[in-house]
Amino acid sequence: MTNYIPEAMPRPTNAAPWAKVDAKKTLRIVLASTLPAATAALLAISFGWQFEFTLLAVFLPLQLVAGLWLGTVTAGKRGRGDALLVIFTVFFSALVLVLLMSVLWSVVSNGAAAMSWQFFTQNNVYVSANTSLEYGGVGHSIIGTVLIVGLATLVTVPLGILIAVYLTETRGKTRGLIRTLIQAMSGLPSVVSGLFVYAAFIVTGITQYAGWAGSLALLPLMLPTVSRIAEESLRLVPADLRSAAVGLGAPNYRAFLQVVMPAAKSGLVTAILLGIARIIGETAPLVLTTFAAATTSVNIFNGPMSTLPTYLYGFISDPSIQSAQRAWGAALVMLILVGVLFTAARVMTRSRVGKTTKKIGK
Amino acid sequence: MSQQPDLKIPERRKLNTAPTSLGDKIFFRVASGAANFSIVLVGLILVFLLWQSVPALQSQGIDFIFGSNWDAAAETPVFQIGPMLWGSFLISFLGVILAVPMAIAIAYFIEFMASKAVGRVATTLIDLLAALPSVVLGLWGFAVFTPVAAGWAESLNKAFGWFPLFASDGAGFLASPFIAGWIVAIMIVPIIASISREIFSQIDRDLINAAKGLGGGSYSIFKKVILPTASGGVVGGVLLGLGRALGETVAIFYVLNLVFEINWYEILQQRGGSIASNILARFGEAGPAEISALMASGLVLFVMTLIINSIAAWVVAKAQPWRKNQ
């Protein structure tokens, strides 16, 4: 049989994805992706246009035209849609990243001015709106945050992990319902959580404004995060491990405690860390339950306490320059805390694979 | 003729999966106890809020939701949250409209365009955005973003002021639903993005490769393969974001002017509402009657978010069949 090449169907010129990209093509791509930006920048500088105007009214249309041209030249009609997709994706992704960077940068640059040793150690007792930044700090708020978040963590983590156990280890009938409920709870408005604790503990006279009420208000907010991530990590443990343990005669609880849990250790730690990161910045529930204080208090069961979020909350709207700087300083401290927790969680997730099992027989 | 042998099929053995040892019994009891606690917790929140809001609901009646007046100092105090309720929805809708393109774009970028290393960096950044405390975002919104966004609002008004949506009475552009909508959008982008990304990553690669082999470009693949497959999950993510936006408190507390007069659609005006922010703003100086009204508004907010989030959770679970019964 000879090779049959249908003549009625000419081979499309552009249907060779394996072909080497020639210089002309490369040049086109470079031109289409740099020329609009360069033109827009040049025009903006020479006419003194505003940045936003240049971006939306000059750069984007130019870039769209250039992209459509490039798409049409390389892939015909189909190429136009591709070009639009790329332009919109990059534009909106960049918008998100620019907004995030703006937040990070303004916190770091404005907060740096307030940083000093005494800012971390002193409290707020003798500070008024115009007190110089050399006096006073967030020491009492750091203590309050550590105590309140610590208590919330102590209560929530076992609960969250047990819920994850229920979802993964048991054959309970209500697993679907619980999973949906936990997912729905993750959207619980934080202020509602505060109102609930206020109604249940402060209105009923069980306690006055106190740190532990704040911890309780944080519980429903932390619980979904912990149990969801713990569930994910328990689920990553191969079923064979569990089956092997049970097959060797271990009761389920020992199979879980001695086989599944160690294997999922890093995931569980990640769940705890991200749970803490979730609640460390919660403000509204603490305003309603622990209130704020200028003094240092280590008694979590009695009297108002200051925390980093409520400290920040109190200073934002104060018009004095010093107050604004204190607010930015507290924001930076919070950001550092979140960053540390977050990095730790990342490191834990990365080391999940391969390092946890030891060689047998050693 | 063959004789049917008189075989007696033994009765089916019952498999027993119930725990037998005491340790297991305790283990499973404790686990399901914890799971049931989450149901109890939601129930308790409802019960206590309802109990506290009875006085307000009784004295205000149905006008509590639809009226638009709030006066705690009057002889017969009036508490009506209509503008706050609508304001919450307006801001959330605005936030979702702004957030959806950003979230889908970044999810698509990470999953289909970026190299592995770039994708990992972008994922980390988005997760970091999700972990930003809302009060920090509030500070940023108040001090940095509001002036910038007010500039945007002014240009919008100049260019499209004839359109009712962008009308302005000239009182200024600070503290409008427009700015609050942006802040909310920044808060919910990570939620929508992470769910969309997960759904995108689970799309069968063979489908995409087949579409490529048939000559599909990236746009036609996006339109005909990715979107139809992922739409359920994306919708679920959007609903979760909506639920989160409705309950956002501190971040928009500083960038919104609460006015008890319904602002239906004029997003650039300095008149807005938000149930959650209203609670935070009034709680400190509230007397018992007003606290009861605030509890009632919290109850309304809770029921709304619970409904939206449950629907969202259900939709997301539906859209992720690979997670079923794992």
Tab-separated table of N, CA and C in Angstrom, chain A residues 18-97:
chain	number	residue	atom	x	y	z
A	18	TRP	N	4.862	21.027	17.204
A	18	TRP	CA	6.207	20.553	17.535
A	18	TRP	C	7.284	21.360	16.840
A	19	ALA	N	6.873	22.165	15.847
A	19	ALA	CA	7.874	22.901	15.089
A	19	ALA	C	8.577	23.925	15.973
A	20	LYS	N	9.802	24.192	15.652
A	20	LYS	CA	10.559	25.171	16.408
A	20	LYS	C	9.934	26.553	16.191
A	21	VAL	N	9.847	27.318	17.270
A	21	VAL	CA	9.302	28.662	17.132
A	21	VAL	C	10.331	29.509	16.385
A	22	ASP	N	9.926	30.044	15.244
A	22	ASP	CA	10.939	30.789	14.482
A	22	ASP	C	11.075	32.211	15.016
A	23	ALA	N	12.099	32.875	14.514
A	23	ALA	CA	12.449	34.196	15.036
A	23	ALA	C	11.309	35.183	14.816
A	24	LYS	N	10.636	35.043	13.674
A	24	LYS	CA	9.564	35.985	13.364
A	24	LYS	C	8.456	35.904	14.410
A	25	LYS	N	8.121	34.643	14.755
A	25	LYS	CA	7.070	34.430	15.742
A	25	LYS	C	7.463	35.046	17.082
A	26	THR	N	8.713	34.744	17.491
A	26	THR	CA	9.189	35.269	18.770
A	26	THR	C	9.104	36.785	18.780
A	27	LEU	N	9.550	37.384	17.690
A	27	LEU	CA	9.534	38.846	17.593
A	27	LEU	C	8.117	39.379	17.758
A	28	ARG	N	7.166	38.699	17.101
A	28	ARG	CA	5.762	39.119	17.197
A	28	ARG	C	5.293	39.091	18.639
A	29	ILE	N	5.625	37.971	19.328
A	29	ILE	CA	5.152	37.832	20.706
A	29	ILE	C	5.748	38.941	21.570
A	30	VAL	N	7.058	39.166	21.407
A	30	VAL	CA	7.723	40.196	22.210
A	30	VAL	C	7.097	41.562	21.927
A	31	LEU	N	6.878	41.847	20.646
A	31	LEU	CA	6.297	43.141	20.266
A	31	LEU	C	4.912	43.305	20.884
A	32	ALA	N	4.078	42.269	20.729
A	32	ALA	CA	2.693	42.390	21.189
A	32	ALA	C	2.608	42.507	22.698
A	33	SER	N	3.619	42.000	23.410
A	33	SER	CA	3.501	42.080	24.860
A	33	SER	C	4.246	43.265	25.461
A	34	THR	N	5.094	43.920	24.685
A	34	THR	CA	5.800	45.069	25.262
A	34	THR	C	5.359	46.402	24.666
A	35	LEU	N	5.021	46.401	23.387
A	35	LEU	CA	4.737	47.666	22.700
A	35	LEU	C	3.603	48.459	23.349
A	36	PRO	N	2.454	47.805	23.673
A	36	PRO	CA	1.364	48.590	24.279
A	36	PRO	C	1.780	49.243	25.583
A	37	ALA	N	2.482	48.485	26.434
A	37	ALA	CA	2.902	49.047	27.717
A	37	ALA	C	3.840	50.223	27.491
A	38	ALA	N	4.783	50.038	26.581
A	38	ALA	CA	5.751	51.108	26.323
A	38	ALA	C	5.046	52.348	25.796
A	39	THR	N	4.138	52.146	24.822
A	39	THR	CA	3.418	53.294	24.252
A	39	THR	C	2.630	54.023	25.322
A	40	ALA	N	1.898	53.228	26.144
A	40	ALA	CA	1.061	53.843	27.169
A	40	ALA	C	1.928	54.627	28.155
A	41	ALA	N	3.044	54.035	28.556
A	41	ALA	CA	3.916	54.716	29.519
A	41	ALA	C	4.439	56.013	28.929
A	42	LEU	N	4.867	55.940	27.671
A	42	LEU	CA	5.414	57.127	27.012
A	42	LEU	C	4.376	58.244	26.930
A	43	LEU	N	3.160	57.861	26.493
A	43	LEU	CA	2.086	58.849	26.369
A	43	LEU	C	1.759	59.460	27.724
A	44	ALA	N	1.688	58.580	28.741
A	44	ALA	CA	1.308	59.058	30.068
A	44	ALA	C	2.326	60.053	30.582
A	45	ILE	N	3.613	59.750	30.358
A	45	ILE	CA	4.646	60.649	30.866
A	45	ILE	C	4.626	61.964	30.101
A	46	SER	N	4.459	61.873	28.775
A	46	SER	CA	4.547	63.121	28.008
A	46	SER	C	3.308	63.998	28.202
A	47	PHE	N	2.137	63.389	28.452
A	47	PHE	CA	0.950	64.222	28.650
A	47	PHE	C	0.580	64.387	30.116
A	48	GLY	N	1.295	63.689	31.002
A	48	GLY	CA	1.008	63.796	32.429
A	48	GLY	C	-0.326	63.196	32.822
A	49	TRP	N	-0.684	62.063	32.214
A	49	TRP	CA	-1.959	61.449	32.531
A	49	TRP	C	-1.880	60.720	33.870
A	50	GLN	N	-3.094	60.533	34.452
A	50	GLN	CA	-3.184	59.766	35.685
A	50	GLN	C	-2.917	58.291	35.416
A	51	PHE	N	-2.441	57.598	36.466
A	51	PHE	CA	-2.095	56.191	36.286
A	51	PHE	C	-3.317	55.350	35.920
A	52	GLU	N	-4.402	55.521	36.704
A	52	GLU	CA	-5.575	54.685	36.470
A	52	GLU	C	-6.147	54.915	35.066
A	53	PHE	N	-6.193	56.193	34.673
A	53	PHE	CA	-6.713	56.531	33.349
A	53	PHE	C	-5.859	55.871	32.273
A	54	THR	N	-4.543	55.997	32.407
A	54	THR	CA	-3.651	55.406	31.424
A	54	THR	C	-3.865	53.902	31.328
A	55	LEU	N	-3.974	53.292	32.508
A	55	LEU	CA	-4.109	51.828	32.547
A	55	LEU	C	-5.378	51.375	31.831
A	56	LEU	N	-6.501	51.996	32.189
A	56	LEU	CA	-7.780	51.501	31.693
A	56	LEU	C	-8.121	52.019	30.305
A	57	ALA	N	-7.814	53.279	30.043
A	57	ALA	CA	-8.288	53.884	28.794
A	57	ALA	C	-7.244	53.835	27.693
A	58	VAL	N	-5.969	53.663	28.044
A	58	VAL	CA	-4.939	53.658	27.004
A	58	VAL	C	-4.284	52.291	26.884
A	59	PHE	N	-3.746	51.807	28.008
A	59	PHE	CA	-2.979	50.572	27.930
A	59	PHE	C	-3.850	49.376	27.554
A	60	LEU	N	-4.992	49.209	28.267
A	60	LEU	CA	-5.809	48.017	28.015
A	60	LEU	C	-6.310	47.929	26.570
A	61	PRO	N	-6.877	49.013	26.006
A	61	PRO	CA	-7.295	48.920	24.603
A	61	PRO	C	-6.134	48.594	23.673
A	62	LEU	N	-4.992	49.255	23.900
A	62	LEU	CA	-3.825	48.976	23.050
A	62	LEU	C	-3.446	47.502	23.156
A	63	GLN	N	-3.411	47.022	24.419
A	63	GLN	CA	-3.008	45.638	24.632
A	63	GLN	C	-4.001	44.681	23.988
A	64	LEU	N	-5.296	45.051	24.054
A	64	LEU	CA	-6.311	44.201	23.436
A	64	LEU	C	-6.096	44.134	21.933
A	65	VAL	N	-5.853	45.296	21.324
A	65	VAL	CA	-5.619	45.322	19.873
A	65	VAL	C	-4.401	44.482	19.533
A	66	ALA	N	-3.329	44.689	20.288
A	66	ALA	CA	-2.099	43.951	20.005
A	66	ALA	C	-2.324	42.450	20.171
A	67	GLY	N	-3.041	42.075	21.244
A	67	GLY	CA	-3.288	40.659	21.485
A	67	GLY	C	-4.129	40.049	20.378
A	68	LEU	N	-5.175	40.783	19.964
A	68	LEU	CA	-6.032	40.275	18.893
A	68	LEU	C	-5.219	40.099	17.612
A	69	TRP	N	-4.342	41.065	17.353
A	69	TRP	CA	-3.511	40.968	16.155
A	69	TRP	C	-2.623	39.732	16.215
A	70	LEU	N	-1.962	39.566	17.369
A	70	LEU	CA	-1.053	38.428	17.520
A	70	LEU	C	-1.827	37.118	17.373
A	71	GLY	N	-2.983	37.054	18.035
A	71	GLY	CA	-3.774	35.832	17.964
A	71	GLY	C	-4.201	35.522	16.546
A	72	THR	N	-4.669	36.546	15.849
A	72	THR	CA	-5.140	36.334	14.488
A	72	THR	C	-3.999	35.888	13.580
A	73	VAL	N	-2.834	36.505	13.775
A	73	VAL	CA	-1.708	36.174	12.900
A	73	VAL	C	-1.244	34.747	13.142
A	74	THR	N	-1.198	34.330	14.414
A	74	THR	CA	-0.645	32.999	14.684
A	74	THR	C	-1.661	31.883	14.512
A	75	ALA	N	-2.918	32.100	14.884
A	75	ALA	CA	-3.854	30.972	14.867
A	75	ALA	C	-5.170	31.305	14.188
A	76	GLY	N	-5.217	32.383	13.443
A	76	GLY	CA	-6.457	32.702	12.755
A	76	GLY	C	-7.537	33.165	13.712
A	77	LYS	N	-8.791	32.897	13.337
A	77	LYS	CA	-9.910	33.397	14.134
A	77	LYS	C	-9.874	32.871	15.564
A	78	ARG	N	-9.443	31.591	15.686
A	78	ARG	CA	-9.433	30.977	17.011
A	78	ARG	C	-8.527	31.734	17.976
A	79	GLY	N	-7.478	32.298	17.418
A	79	GLY	CA	-6.469	32.930	18.247
A	79	GLY	C	-6.973	34.126	19.012
A	80	ARG	N	-8.053	34.735	18.506
A	80	ARG	CA	-8.522	35.957	19.174
A	80	ARG	C	-8.991	35.658	20.593
A	81	GLY	N	-9.808	34.611	20.714
A	81	GLY	CA	-10.306	34.250	22.040
A	81	GLY	C	-9.163	33.941	22.984
A	82	ASP	N	-8.170	33.199	22.468
A	82	ASP	CA	-7.025	32.852	23.310
A	82	ASP	C	-6.340	34.106	23.830
A	83	ALA	N	-6.155	35.066	22.913
A	83	ALA	CA	-5.456	36.295	23.320
A	83	ALA	C	-6.238	37.023	24.400
A	84	LEU	N	-7.562	37.131	24.199
A	84	LEU	CA	-8.391	37.812	25.205
A	84	LEU	C	-8.278	37.112	26.552
A	85	LEU	N	-8.335	35.776	26.514
A	85	LEU	CA	-8.262	35.006	27.760
A	85	LEU	C	-6.967	35.314	28.506
A	86	VAL	N	-5.865	35.308	27.763
A	86	VAL	CA	-4.565	35.569	28.411
A	86	VAL	C	-4.544	36.969	29.002
A	87	ILE	N	-5.020	37.949	28.225
A	87	ILE	CA	-4.947	39.331	28.709
A	87	ILE	C	-5.786	39.507	29.966
A	88	PHE	N	-7.021	38.985	29.951
A	88	PHE	CA	-7.881	39.171	31.117
A	88	PHE	C	-7.337	38.416	32.333
A	89	THR	N	-6.849	37.216	32.086
A	89	THR	CA	-6.312	36.446	33.220
A	89	THR	C	-5.163	37.190	33.877
A	90	VAL	N	-4.218	37.630	33.052
A	90	VAL	CA	-3.048	38.302	33.618
A	90	VAL	C	-3.465	39.601	34.299
A	91	PHE	N	-4.391	40.335	33.675
A	91	PHE	CA	-4.799	41.617	34.243
A	91	PHE	C	-5.415	41.428	35.626
A	92	PHE	N	-6.384	40.500	35.723
A	92	PHE	CA	-7.073	40.341	37.005
A	92	PHE	C	-6.171	39.693	38.062
A	93	SER	N	-5.324	38.752	37.624
A	93	SER	CA	-4.389	38.167	38.599
A	93	SER	C	-3.467	39.247	39.145
A	94	ALA	N	-2.977	40.087	38.234
A	94	ALA	CA	-2.075	41.159	38.671
A	94	ALA	C	-2.799	42.100	39.623
A	95	LEU	N	-4.078	42.363	39.350
A	95	LEU	CA	-4.847	43.253	40.230
A	95	LEU	C	-4.887	42.710	41.655
A	96	VAL	N	-5.157	41.400	41.777
A	96	VAL	CA	-5.190	40.780	43.113
A	96	VAL	C	-3.842	40.946	43.797
A	97	LEU	N	-2.779	40.607	43.062
A	97	LEU	CA	-1.455	40.654	43.686
A	97	LEU	C	-1.070	42.081	44.053
